[in-house]
Amino acid sequence: MLVAARARAEEVGVVPVSPGAGAALRFLAAVLDARSVVEIGTGTGVSGVWLLRGMRPDGVLTTVDVEAEHQRLAKVTFAEAGVPSQRVRSIPGAALDVLPRLTDGHYDLVLCDGEKIEYAAYLTEALRLLRPGGVVVFDNALWHDRVADPAKRDETTLAIRDLVRTVAESEELTPVLLPVGDGLLAAKKHA
Ligand SMILES: C[S@@+](CC[C@H](N)C(=O)[O-])C[C@H]1O[C@@H](n2cnc3c(N)ncnc32)[C@H](O)[C@@H]1O
């Protein structure tokens, strides 16, 4: 089923989470017994299906994407996966316009997979949105192995490198960098 979603992603130039990252997201949602999850970067719905499979059966995924066409394709993916429509709240728009409208302290998990140079701003929003004990996750934390190479200094690499450092040094967070796919940085907000 996700094979079709991945093909749709390729057609529109979206890179979905890897199967390993997807399994890690499903695991985190299950461990948290997640009822409310925010996803930044719907794409064609690959990561959304993984998250929904780990969440409680009545859990709701709020997913944000600036491209209406991507969200349309994601709805096809969710329908193919048998996800009841009331379990997904799709919000079109730029993440930094939409996130301030979401409820403080309400969410169990926030997945950040939108615009990489906005990751620091997503962290600020996620810390506000998460309940105590909730988890924020960033995909592409290794950024094609560029983050660990000090010679690589393009804007995206620098943004992700700064984000990884900020999360590692935060006294509010307990982090782990999982070497699955392109790197999944997860951090638990202290209770
Ligand atoms: C890497 S893809 C997401 C893939 C998806 N998480 C999955 O695994 O199927 C990034 C998505 O973020 C969206 N995006 C880019 N900039 C954004 C922004 N500023 N706000 C919201 N979405 C954005 C793109 O349209 C694209 O669909």
XYZ file of C-alpha atoms and ligand atoms in Angstrom, residues 14-17 39 41-47 64-67 70 93-95 113-115 118 122, ligand 1:
52
model
C 8.563 14.684 -2.417
C 10.962 12.523 -0.382
C 9.002 10.446 2.153
C 10.424 9.024 5.373
C 2.918 16.557 11.526
C 5.059 18.277 6.035
C 2.226 15.953 5.002
C 3.830 15.001 1.682
C 1.836 12.161 0.156
C 0.996 10.662 3.541
C 3.732 8.065 4.067
C 4.844 9.256 7.520
C 0.149 20.666 7.827
C 1.487 21.255 4.325
C 1.933 24.354 2.211
C 1.081 22.400 -0.994
C 0.368 17.094 -1.674
C -0.726 26.495 4.766
C 2.805 27.411 5.738
C 3.778 25.774 9.018
C 9.497 17.213 8.164
C 8.753 20.481 6.360
C 11.189 23.242 5.369
C 12.776 26.479 9.583
C 9.526 24.405 14.501
C 9.930 15.779 2.900
S 8.300 16.160 2.435
C 7.302 15.387 3.687
C 7.189 13.912 3.530
C 6.209 13.263 4.483
N 6.501 13.600 5.869
C 6.219 11.770 4.291
O 7.068 11.075 4.885
O 5.403 11.279 3.518
C 8.196 17.856 2.881
C 6.810 18.456 2.745
O 6.820 19.711 3.410
C 6.078 20.632 2.691
N 6.541 21.973 3.060
C 7.640 22.632 2.604
N 7.752 23.828 3.209
C 6.702 23.920 4.065
C 6.258 24.914 4.972
N 6.933 26.058 5.129
N 5.144 24.683 5.688
C 4.446 23.520 5.546
N 4.824 22.537 4.691
C 5.931 22.737 3.964
C 6.296 20.260 1.225
O 5.233 20.721 0.409
C 6.380 18.743 1.296
O 5.126 18.144 1.054
